[in-house]
Amino acid sequence: MHEFFKVKKVSEVLSEIKQFESLPKERVFLLEALGRFLAEDLSSPEDLPPFSRATMDGYAVSAKDTFGARETEPVILKVIGEILMGEKPRFSLRPGEAARIATGGMLPEGADAVVMVEYTEENLGLVEIKKPVAPYENIIQQGEDFKKGQIVFARGTKITPAVIGVMAGLGITNIPVRKKPRVAILSTGDELIPPEKPIEPGKIRDINSYSLFAAIKEAGGEPKIYGIVPDVAEELFERLKVAFEENDVVLISGGSSVGTRDYTLKAISQLPGAQLICHGVAVKPGKPTILGKVQEKAIFGLPGQVASALLIFYLMVRPLLLHLQGANEKHLFLKKILAYAERNIPSAPGREDYIRVKLTPFEKGFTATPIFKKSGLISSMAEADGFLRIPESSEGIYEGELAEVFLLP
Ligand code: AMP
Ligand code: MG
């Protein structure tokens, strides 16, 4: 048995991950941009909204004409016309005048507020105003969302439905993003067979190719399964070479430990110019994790244990994929909450522990119930809502104590 010879802390591996160069830029149509990250600062080509608009049905007025208006002593204004939706008013207001307007209508020159129709009564070309309005009441001013020339979103911003809405509102349809990382998945192990084949004695079905494929998609990558590789060093190297050429990131599942049939480290080291970032990470589960860097491409050796493989994916691979897409730092990691431990959770110091937990809401927040199942059981992941983190220096979490829980996407 050999030893892991370059064990790093999770935080050390993460800072290495941020040293990888982001992928090249490309431009995509607005609707293809959802979930991606802006590759450039975006400034506003025009005011949004482009003109001051009513937010209520009623009468466009000059606010100062309505001061002192009361139910019993209404102010009377002259109605000079109606503002048509989607059109510029053909008149401007002079003192003592009002114009009918609907929600979304364009305020005429001379108006700075809208009186709601509920507080008015129109008769023979005159309107009684029964309640005063303040300037800018019941309107959205020109440029109130965004002013022409201002930075609307900084690069690295995640493109959410609301961000898409802003860009549509500003007429920006050609969006600068970074290319999606192409990610290869190789699963190693003589015991593996694909899910579509009947099961055979001694064999288990390949889970990791599929769970990792799905996780890569969620993280914005373009996964490609390179199939099952037997535990033969030369075959792994040959398959890795092809996957490496065709992708930005390669994930090798299994064979990352220090057993006699573990060839992942050897295969990665054989690629020309390979730099080994870590061989072993001080984390449980997931210690047998390898990260190599070859010409700005990352090659991970992930643990074969099905829960560990996914955990390490979320802890290290997902942040890398998001970083390659140009995501702002705050988007790299899973969102986390504080939750109350439902029972004592012991931990050995000297490594970080990530405990799969179920979350249950109660009036003060959430309780986190640990799922004490082996990391070879995929059910432990399927049942989990998140991972509770026990820091390296800690010997565990007491029942009722607050702990960080990373939420699974
Ligand atoms: P390894 O990391 O290759 O030593 O594998 C550790 C354990 O995970 C072994 O029990 C393997 O059979 C299992 N394993 C490895 N790869 C996969 C996979 N793709 N799907 C399901 N189980 C796997
Ligand atoms: Mg194996």
GROMACS .gro file of C-alpha atoms and ligand atoms in nm:
model
  433
    1MET     CA    1   0.000   0.000   0.000
    2HIS     CA    2   0.135   0.343  -0.095
    3GLU     CA    3   0.052   0.674   0.073
    4PHE     CA    4  -0.130   0.980  -0.050
    5PHE     CA    5   0.164   1.207  -0.106
    6LYS     CA    6   0.021   1.553  -0.159
    7VAL     CA    7  -0.268   1.590   0.084
    8LYS     CA    8  -0.423   1.938   0.080
    9LYS     CA    9  -0.695   2.112   0.270
   10VAL     CA   10  -1.022   2.187   0.089
   11SER     CA   11  -0.949   2.561   0.113
   12GLU     CA   12  -0.606   2.513  -0.046
   13VAL     CA   13  -0.753   2.319  -0.338
   14LEU     CA   14  -1.019   2.585  -0.384
   15SER     CA   15  -0.764   2.863  -0.409
   16GLU     CA   16  -0.579   2.660  -0.673
   17ILE     CA   17  -0.904   2.622  -0.863
   18LYS     CA   18  -0.938   2.999  -0.890
   19GLN     CA   19  -0.602   3.013  -1.068
   20PHE     CA   20  -0.742   2.837  -1.377
   21GLU     CA   21  -0.809   3.069  -1.672
   22SER     CA   22  -1.173   3.132  -1.755
   23LEU     CA   23  -1.294   2.998  -2.091
   24PRO     CA   24  -1.311   3.224  -2.399
   25LYS     CA   25  -1.603   3.459  -2.453
   26GLU     CA   26  -1.891   3.401  -2.689
   27ARG     CA   27  -2.215   3.586  -2.761
   28VAL     CA   28  -2.554   3.422  -2.728
   29PHE     CA   29  -2.911   3.529  -2.785
   30LEU     CA   30  -3.088   3.659  -2.476
   31LEU     CA   31  -3.299   3.348  -2.422
   32GLU     CA   32  -2.995   3.121  -2.439
   33ALA     CA   33  -2.824   3.319  -2.163
   34LEU     CA   34  -3.028   3.189  -1.867
   35GLY     CA   35  -2.806   3.047  -1.592
   36ARG     CA   36  -2.485   3.174  -1.753
   37PHE     CA   37  -2.260   3.458  -1.636
   38LEU     CA   38  -2.190   3.796  -1.793
   39ALA     CA   39  -1.843   3.805  -1.945
   40GLU     CA   40  -1.836   4.187  -1.953
   41ASP     CA   41  -1.981   4.478  -1.758
   42LEU     CA   42  -2.310   4.574  -1.918
   43SER     CA   43  -2.400   4.941  -1.948
   44SER     CA   44  -2.737   5.082  -2.032
   45PRO     CA   45  -2.783   5.203  -2.392
   46GLU     CA   46  -3.094   5.403  -2.294
   47ASP     CA   47  -3.315   5.504  -2.002
   48LEU     CA   48  -3.547   5.242  -1.859
   49PRO     CA   49  -3.830   5.321  -1.866
   50PRO     CA   50  -3.772   5.548  -2.165
   51PHE     CA   51  -4.039   5.797  -2.046
   52SER     CA   52  -4.230   5.871  -1.725
   53ARG     CA   53  -4.533   5.645  -1.698
   54ALA     CA   54  -4.848   5.621  -1.492
   55THR     CA   55  -4.873   5.331  -1.246
   56MET     CA   56  -5.246   5.388  -1.184
   57ASP     CA   57  -5.553   5.463  -1.388
   58GLY     CA   58  -5.666   5.822  -1.330
   59TYR     CA   59  -5.565   6.175  -1.422
   60ALA     CA   60  -5.224   6.312  -1.507
   61VAL     CA   61  -5.178   6.636  -1.317
   62SER     CA   62  -4.923   6.877  -1.185
   63ALA     CA   63  -4.903   6.777  -0.818
   64LYS     CA   64  -4.903   7.136  -0.697
   65ASP     CA   65  -5.246   7.191  -0.859
   66THR     CA   66  -5.390   6.932  -0.618
   67PHE     CA   67  -5.253   7.066  -0.290
   68GLY     CA   68  -5.526   7.116  -0.032
   69ALA     CA   69  -5.781   6.903  -0.218
   70ARG     CA   70  -6.032   6.730   0.013
   71GLU     CA   71  -6.339   6.514  -0.020
   72THR     CA   72  -6.549   6.807   0.096
   73GLU     CA   73  -6.350   7.072  -0.089
   74PRO     CA   74  -6.228   6.918  -0.414
   75VAL     CA   75  -5.995   7.100  -0.651
   76ILE     CA   76  -6.145   7.137  -0.994
   77LEU     CA   77  -5.924   7.091  -1.302
   78LYS     CA   78  -6.003   7.116  -1.670
   79VAL     CA   79  -5.982   6.784  -1.860
   80ILE     CA   80  -5.800   6.862  -2.184
   81GLY     CA   81  -5.800   6.512  -2.331
   82GLU     CA   82  -5.710   6.147  -2.299
   83ILE     CA   83  -5.365   5.997  -2.328
   84LEU     CA   84  -5.369   5.697  -2.560
   85MET     CA   85  -5.175   5.390  -2.459
   86GLY     CA   86  -4.854   5.347  -2.655
   87GLU     CA   87  -4.862   5.701  -2.791
   88LYS     CA   88  -4.693   6.026  -2.708
   89PRO     CA   89  -4.950   6.281  -2.579
   90ARG     CA   90  -5.027   6.541  -2.841
   91PHE     CA   91  -5.063   6.815  -2.578
   92SER     CA   92  -4.889   6.943  -2.268
   93LEU     CA   93  -5.058   7.043  -1.940
   94ARG     CA   94  -5.085   7.400  -1.829
   95PRO     CA   95  -5.168   7.499  -1.471
   96GLY     CA   96  -5.523   7.400  -1.380
   97GLU     CA   97  -5.539   7.122  -1.637
   98ALA     CA   98  -5.557   6.741  -1.619
   99ALA     CA   99  -5.566   6.455  -1.870
  100ARG     CA  100  -5.717   6.107  -1.849
  101ILE     CA  101  -5.445   5.841  -1.833
  102ALA     CA  102  -5.430   5.462  -1.788
  103THR     CA  103  -5.161   5.252  -1.615
  104GLY     CA  104  -4.855   5.251  -1.839
  105GLY     CA  105  -4.955   5.566  -2.027
  106MET     CA  106  -4.696   5.836  -2.103
  107LEU     CA  107  -4.712   6.148  -1.886
  108PRO     CA  108  -4.756   6.469  -2.086
  109GLU     CA  109  -4.522   6.761  -2.045
  110GLY     CA  110  -4.629   6.965  -1.742
  111ALA     CA  111  -4.754   6.662  -1.544
  112ASP     CA  112  -4.556   6.507  -1.257
  113ALA     CA  113  -4.811   6.284  -1.083
  114VAL     CA  114  -5.129   6.084  -1.133
  115VAL     CA  115  -5.446   6.107  -0.922
  116MET     CA  116  -5.615   5.768  -0.889
  117VAL     CA  117  -5.955   5.753  -1.059
  118GLU     CA  118  -6.109   5.653  -0.721
  119TYR     CA  119  -6.045   6.006  -0.588
  120THR     CA  120  -6.197   6.188  -0.883
  121GLU     CA  121  -6.529   6.266  -1.043
  122GLU     CA  122  -6.553   6.391  -1.400
  123ASN     CA  123  -6.840   6.596  -1.529
  124LEU     CA  124  -6.883   6.815  -1.835
  125GLY     CA  125  -6.511   6.845  -1.910
  126LEU     CA  126  -6.412   6.918  -1.552
  127VAL     CA  127  -6.271   6.679  -1.295
  128GLU     CA  128  -6.304   6.708  -0.918
  129ILE     CA  129  -5.985   6.600  -0.738
  130LYS     CA  130  -6.071   6.487  -0.385
  131LYS     CA  131  -5.726   6.401  -0.256
  132PRO     CA  132  -5.391   6.571  -0.317
  133VAL     CA  133  -5.093   6.390  -0.467
  134ALA     CA  134  -4.724   6.451  -0.407
  135PRO     CA  135  -4.487   6.504  -0.699
  136TYR     CA  136  -4.398   6.166  -0.861
  137GLU     CA  137  -4.686   5.989  -0.688
  138ASN     CA  138  -4.835   5.704  -0.893
  139ILE     CA  139  -4.575   5.734  -1.163
  140ILE     CA  140  -4.249   5.564  -1.256
  141GLN     CA  141  -4.000   5.826  -1.370
  142GLN     CA  142  -3.796   5.808  -1.687
  143GLY     CA  143  -3.473   5.620  -1.607
  144GLU     CA  144  -3.597   5.511  -1.263
  145ASP     CA  145  -3.488   5.150  -1.329
  146PHE     CA  146  -3.167   5.240  -1.515
  147LYS     CA  147  -3.019   5.561  -1.654
  148LYS     CA  148  -2.855   5.569  -1.994
  149GLY     CA  149  -2.481   5.497  -1.965
  150GLN     CA  150  -2.486   5.350  -1.614
  151ILE     CA  151  -2.339   5.007  -1.542
  152VAL     CA  152  -2.640   4.782  -1.515
  153PHE     CA  153  -2.464   4.457  -1.425
  154ALA     CA  154  -2.100   4.382  -1.352
  155ARG     CA  155  -1.922   4.095  -1.521
  156GLY     CA  156  -1.963   3.769  -1.335
  157THR     CA  157  -2.332   3.842  -1.269
  158LYS     CA  158  -2.552   3.535  -1.291
  159ILE     CA  159  -2.815   3.566  -1.563
  160THR     CA  160  -3.144   3.500  -1.385
  161PRO     CA  161  -3.498   3.544  -1.522
  162ALA     CA  162  -3.506   3.899  -1.378
  163VAL     CA  163  -3.170   3.984  -1.538
  164ILE     CA  164  -3.309   3.858  -1.869
  165GLY     CA  165  -3.608   4.086  -1.809
  166VAL     CA  166  -3.380   4.387  -1.759
  167MET     CA  167  -3.185   4.311  -2.075
  168ALA     CA  168  -3.507   4.272  -2.275
  169GLY     CA  169  -3.629   4.604  -2.130
  170LEU     CA  170  -3.309   4.773  -2.244
  171GLY     CA  171  -3.312   4.613  -2.590
  172ILE     CA  172  -2.996   4.410  -2.525
  173THR     CA  173  -3.035   4.076  -2.702
  174ASN     CA  174  -2.680   3.974  -2.786
  175ILE     CA  175  -2.525   3.869  -2.456
  176PRO     CA  176  -2.153   3.827  -2.381
  177VAL     CA  177  -2.094   3.509  -2.179
  178ARG     CA  178  -1.815   3.256  -2.151
  179LYS     CA  179  -1.819   2.923  -2.328
  180LYS     CA  180  -1.964   2.630  -2.139
  181PRO     CA  181  -1.698   2.394  -2.008
  182ARG     CA  182  -1.690   2.060  -2.190
  183VAL     CA  183  -1.650   1.795  -1.925
  184ALA     CA  184  -1.552   1.432  -1.991
  185ILE     CA  185  -1.652   1.153  -1.754
  186LEU     CA  186  -1.455   0.829  -1.740
  187SER     CA  187  -1.561   0.559  -1.498
  188THR     CA  188  -1.298   0.305  -1.404
  189GLY     CA  189  -1.352  -0.040  -1.258
  190ASP     CA  190  -1.358  -0.402  -1.379
  191GLU     CA  191  -1.676  -0.446  -1.175
  192LEU     CA  192  -1.880  -0.185  -1.363
  193ILE     CA  193  -2.148  -0.245  -1.623
  194PRO     CA  194  -2.370   0.015  -1.789
  195PRO     CA  195  -2.724   0.064  -1.654
  196GLU     CA  196  -2.892  -0.061  -1.971
  197LYS     CA  197  -2.727  -0.407  -1.948
  198PRO     CA  198  -2.867  -0.692  -1.734
  199ILE     CA  199  -2.685  -0.731  -1.405
  200GLU     CA  200  -2.423  -1.011  -1.370
  201PRO     CA  201  -2.270  -1.177  -1.067
  202GLY     CA  202  -1.993  -0.965  -0.913
  203LYS     CA  203  -2.083  -0.663  -1.120
  204ILE     CA  204  -2.245  -0.338  -1.018
  205ARG     CA  205  -2.397  -0.078  -1.241
  206ASP     CA  206  -2.210   0.240  -1.320
  207ILE     CA  207  -2.377   0.508  -1.110
  208ASN     CA  208  -2.114   0.781  -1.116
  209SER     CA  209  -2.113   0.846  -1.491
  210TYR     CA  210  -2.481   0.932  -1.464
  211SER     CA  211  -2.497   1.122  -1.137
  212LEU     CA  212  -2.192   1.324  -1.246
  213PHE     CA  213  -2.342   1.387  -1.589
  214ALA     CA  214  -2.651   1.535  -1.425
  215ALA     CA  215  -2.446   1.738  -1.177
  216ILE     CA  216  -2.231   1.882  -1.459
  217LYS     CA  217  -2.544   1.992  -1.645
  218GLU     CA  218  -2.678   2.164  -1.335
  219ALA     CA  219  -2.346   2.346  -1.302
  220GLY     CA  220  -2.370   2.480  -1.658
  221GLY     CA  221  -2.122   2.239  -1.816
  222GLU     CA  222  -2.151   2.018  -2.123
  223PRO     CA  223  -2.098   1.662  -2.002
  224LYS     CA  224  -1.989   1.372  -2.219
  225ILE     CA  225  -1.967   1.012  -2.100
  226TYR     CA  226  -1.656   0.828  -2.223
  227GLY     CA  227  -1.774   0.495  -2.088
  228ILE     CA  228  -1.635   0.237  -1.854
  229VAL     CA  229  -1.261   0.178  -1.849
  230PRO     CA  230  -1.124  -0.148  -1.709
  231ASP     CA  231  -0.855  -0.137  -1.439
  232VAL     CA  232  -0.570  -0.157  -1.688
  233ALA     CA  233  -0.318   0.125  -1.670
  234GLU     CA  234  -0.252   0.155  -2.047
  235GLU     CA  235  -0.621   0.155  -2.135
  236LEU     CA  236  -0.694   0.426  -1.886
  237PHE     CA  237  -0.412   0.639  -2.021
  238GLU     CA  238  -0.526   0.594  -2.384
  239ARG     CA  239  -0.884   0.683  -2.299
  240LEU     CA  240  -0.774   0.978  -2.085
  241LYS     CA  241  -0.565   1.118  -2.373
  242VAL     CA  242  -0.870   1.127  -2.601
  243ALA     CA  243  -1.095   1.276  -2.333
  244PHE     CA  244  -0.831   1.534  -2.247
  245GLU     CA  245  -0.795   1.645  -2.612
  246GLU     CA  246  -1.170   1.685  -2.659
  247ASN     CA  247  -1.263   1.861  -2.333
  248ASP     CA  248  -1.182   2.141  -2.092
  249VAL     CA  249  -1.215   1.929  -1.779
  250VAL     CA  250  -1.188   1.552  -1.726
  251LEU     CA  251  -1.341   1.361  -1.436
  252ILE     CA  252  -1.211   1.012  -1.373
  253SER     CA  253  -1.427   0.821  -1.130
  254GLY     CA  254  -1.261   0.547  -0.925
  255GLY     CA  255  -0.903   0.429  -0.904
  256SER     CA  256  -0.796   0.749  -0.729
  257SER     CA  257  -0.687   0.582  -0.407
  258VAL     CA  258  -0.354   0.414  -0.332
  259GLY     CA  259  -0.438   0.047  -0.398
  260THR     CA  260  -0.254  -0.176  -0.640
  261ARG     CA  261  -0.534  -0.146  -0.898
  262ASP     CA  262  -0.562   0.233  -0.874
  263TYR     CA  263  -0.418   0.383  -1.190
  264THR     CA  264  -0.571   0.731  -1.202
  265LEU     CA  265  -0.270   0.912  -1.057
  266LYS     CA  266  -0.035   0.735  -1.296
  267ALA     CA  267  -0.250   0.813  -1.599
  268ILE     CA  268  -0.276   1.184  -1.513
  269SER     CA  269   0.099   1.207  -1.444
  270GLN     CA  270   0.177   1.059  -1.787
  271LEU     CA  271   0.014   1.348  -1.974
  272PRO     CA  272   0.287   1.582  -2.099
  273GLY     CA  273   0.335   1.882  -1.870
  274ALA     CA  274   0.107   1.746  -1.598
  275GLN     CA  275   0.124   1.931  -1.266
  276LEU     CA  276  -0.016   1.757  -0.964
  277ILE     CA  277  -0.215   1.997  -0.744
  278CYS     CA  278  -0.323   1.742  -0.487
  279HIS     CA  279  -0.323   1.371  -0.419
  280GLY     CA  280  -0.551   1.330  -0.122
  281VAL     CA  281  -0.771   1.594   0.040
  282ALA     CA  282  -0.819   1.636   0.416
  283VAL     CA  283  -1.191   1.578   0.397
  284LYS     CA  284  -1.437   1.307   0.488
  285PRO     CA  285  -1.580   1.157   0.278
  286GLY     CA  286  -1.365   1.204  -0.028
  287LYS     CA  287  -1.005   1.170   0.086
  288PRO     CA  288  -0.893   0.987  -0.231
  289THR     CA  289  -0.930   1.289  -0.457
  290ILE     CA  290  -0.671   1.390  -0.715
  291LEU     CA  291  -0.644   1.717  -0.903
  292GLY     CA  292  -0.398   1.764  -1.186
  293LYS     CA  293  -0.348   2.062  -1.416
  294VAL     CA  294  -0.240   2.005  -1.773
  295GLN     CA  295  -0.221   2.307  -2.008
  296GLU     CA  296  -0.491   2.503  -1.822
  297LYS     CA  297  -0.717   2.196  -1.818
  298ALA     CA  298  -0.820   2.034  -1.491
  299ILE     CA  299  -0.823   1.659  -1.446
  300PHE     CA  300  -0.992   1.525  -1.137
  301GLY     CA  301  -0.954   1.178  -0.997
  302LEU     CA  302  -1.275   1.135  -0.798
  303PRO     CA  303  -1.342   0.865  -0.538
  304GLY     CA  304  -1.538   0.572  -0.674
  305GLN     CA  305  -1.768   0.562  -0.370
  306VAL     CA  306  -2.088   0.702  -0.509
  307ALA     CA  307  -2.170   0.952  -0.234
  308SER     CA  308  -1.809   1.068  -0.207
  309ALA     CA  309  -1.786   1.128  -0.582
  310LEU     CA  310  -2.086   1.361  -0.573
  311LEU     CA  311  -1.972   1.535  -0.256
  312ILE     CA  312  -1.633   1.613  -0.407
  313PHE     CA  313  -1.808   1.725  -0.722
  314TYR     CA  314  -2.006   1.984  -0.527
  315LEU     CA  315  -1.712   2.084  -0.312
  316MET     CA  316  -1.448   2.126  -0.581
  317VAL     CA  317  -1.557   2.045  -0.936
  318ARG     CA  318  -1.868   2.261  -0.939
  319PRO     CA  319  -1.677   2.570  -0.818
  320LEU     CA  320  -1.422   2.511  -1.094
  321LEU     CA  321  -1.690   2.477  -1.364
  322LEU     CA  322  -1.852   2.800  -1.246
  323HIS     CA  323  -1.516   2.977  -1.229
  324LEU     CA  324  -1.440   2.867  -1.587
  325GLN     CA  325  -1.772   3.022  -1.690
  326GLY     CA  326  -1.663   3.353  -1.537
  327ALA     CA  327  -1.899   3.342  -1.239
  328ASN     CA  328  -1.856   3.595  -0.964
  329GLU     CA  329  -1.694   3.447  -0.652
  330LYS     CA  330  -2.023   3.446  -0.461
  331HIS     CA  331  -2.175   3.202  -0.711
  332LEU     CA  332  -1.898   2.943  -0.690
  333PHE     CA  333  -2.021   2.755  -0.387
  334LEU     CA  334  -2.345   2.596  -0.289
  335LYS     CA  335  -2.571   2.831  -0.095
  336LYS     CA  336  -2.551   2.772   0.276
  337ILE     CA  337  -2.777   2.822   0.574
  338LEU     CA  338  -2.734   2.778   0.947
  339ALA     CA  339  -2.932   2.487   1.088
  340TYR     CA  340  -2.969   2.336   1.437
  341ALA     CA  341  -2.811   1.992   1.478
  342GLU     CA  342  -3.082   1.746   1.572
  343ARG     CA  343  -2.832   1.534   1.769
  344ASN     CA  344  -2.462   1.518   1.858
  345ILE     CA  345  -2.241   1.467   1.553
  346PRO     CA  346  -1.885   1.359   1.640
  347SER     CA  347  -1.591   1.429   1.411
  348ALA     CA  348  -1.219   1.362   1.414
  349PRO     CA  349  -1.006   1.679   1.417
  350GLY     CA  350  -0.752   1.734   1.140
  351ARG     CA  351  -0.993   1.713   0.849
  352GLU     CA  352  -1.319   1.871   0.744
  353ASP     CA  353  -1.625   1.653   0.770
  354TYR     CA  354  -1.927   1.690   0.548
  355ILE     CA  355  -2.226   1.509   0.689
  356ARG     CA  356  -2.523   1.445   0.466
  357VAL     CA  357  -2.831   1.583   0.639
  358LYS     CA  358  -3.205   1.608   0.603
  359LEU     CA  359  -3.354   1.945   0.687
  360THR     CA  360  -3.682   1.989   0.870
  361PRO     CA  361  -3.838   2.333   0.906
  362PHE     CA  362  -3.959   2.455   1.246
  363GLU     CA  363  -4.048   2.800   1.380
  364LYS     CA  364  -3.686   2.913   1.439
  365GLY     CA  365  -3.544   2.778   1.113
  366PHE     CA  366  -3.432   2.426   1.023
  367THR     CA  367  -3.309   2.125   1.214
  368ALA     CA  368  -3.044   1.913   1.044
  369THR     CA  369  -3.074   1.537   1.093
  370PRO     CA  370  -2.758   1.348   1.000
  371ILE     CA  371  -2.784   1.054   0.764
  372PHE     CA  372  -2.526   0.812   0.903
  373LYS     CA  373  -2.495   0.588   0.601
  374LYS     CA  374  -2.183   0.458   0.430
  375SER     CA  375  -2.048   0.664   0.142
  376GLY     CA  376  -2.092   0.365  -0.090
  377LEU     CA  377  -2.469   0.404  -0.059
  378ILE     CA  378  -2.628   0.632  -0.315
  379SER     CA  379  -2.946   0.647  -0.105
  380SER     CA  380  -2.752   0.858   0.147
  381MET     CA  381  -2.719   1.127  -0.118
  382ALA     CA  382  -3.061   1.089  -0.267
  383GLU     CA  383  -3.220   1.145   0.076
  384ALA     CA  384  -3.003   1.444   0.167
  385ASP     CA  385  -3.104   1.809   0.143
  386GLY     CA  386  -2.751   1.925   0.208
  387PHE     CA  387  -2.412   1.878   0.372
  388LEU     CA  388  -2.339   1.990   0.725
  389ARG     CA  389  -1.982   2.113   0.754
  390ILE     CA  390  -1.772   2.034   1.058
  391PRO     CA  391  -1.454   2.242   1.044
  392GLU     CA  392  -1.111   2.087   1.059
  393SER     CA  393  -1.037   2.205   1.413
  394SER     CA  394  -1.369   2.085   1.559
  395GLU     CA  395  -1.436   1.758   1.737
  396GLY     CA  396  -1.799   1.768   1.648
  397ILE     CA  397  -2.126   1.950   1.681
  398TYR     CA  398  -2.350   1.927   1.986
  399GLU     CA  399  -2.720   1.870   1.967
  400GLY     CA  400  -2.896   2.206   1.932
  401GLU     CA  401  -2.583   2.382   1.810
  402LEU     CA  402  -2.600   2.588   1.491
  403ALA     CA  403  -2.393   2.453   1.203
  404GLU     CA  404  -2.334   2.549   0.840
  405VAL     CA  405  -2.533   2.343   0.593
  406PHE     CA  406  -2.464   2.366   0.220
  407LEU     CA  407  -2.782   2.318   0.022
  408LEU     CA  408  -2.785   2.062  -0.257
  409PRO     CA  409  -2.911   2.203  -0.585
  410AMP     P1  410  -1.248   0.284  -0.621
  410AMP     O1  411  -1.241   0.429  -0.591
  410AMP     O2  412  -1.221   0.254  -0.765
  410AMP     O3  413  -1.160   0.204  -0.528
  410AMP     O4  414  -1.397   0.239  -0.593
  410AMP     C1  415  -1.451   0.249  -0.464
  410AMP     C2  416  -1.587   0.183  -0.462
  410AMP     O5  417  -1.676   0.255  -0.544
  410AMP     C3  418  -1.588   0.042  -0.511
  410AMP     O6  419  -1.679  -0.030  -0.431
  410AMP     C4  420  -1.641   0.053  -0.651
  410AMP     O7  421  -1.705  -0.064  -0.695
  410AMP     C5  422  -1.737   0.168  -0.639
  410AMP     N1  423  -1.748   0.238  -0.766
  410AMP     C6  424  -1.645   0.286  -0.838
  410AMP     N2  425  -1.689   0.345  -0.949
  410AMP     C7  426  -1.824   0.336  -0.947
  410AMP     C8  427  -1.927   0.377  -1.035
  410AMP     N3  428  -1.900   0.443  -1.148
  410AMP     N4  429  -2.054   0.352  -1.001
  410AMP     C9  430  -2.081   0.284  -0.888
  410AMP     N5  431  -1.989   0.245  -0.801
  410AMP    C10  432  -1.861   0.268  -0.829
  411MG      MG  433  -1.197   0.089  -0.879
   0.00000   0.00000   0.00000
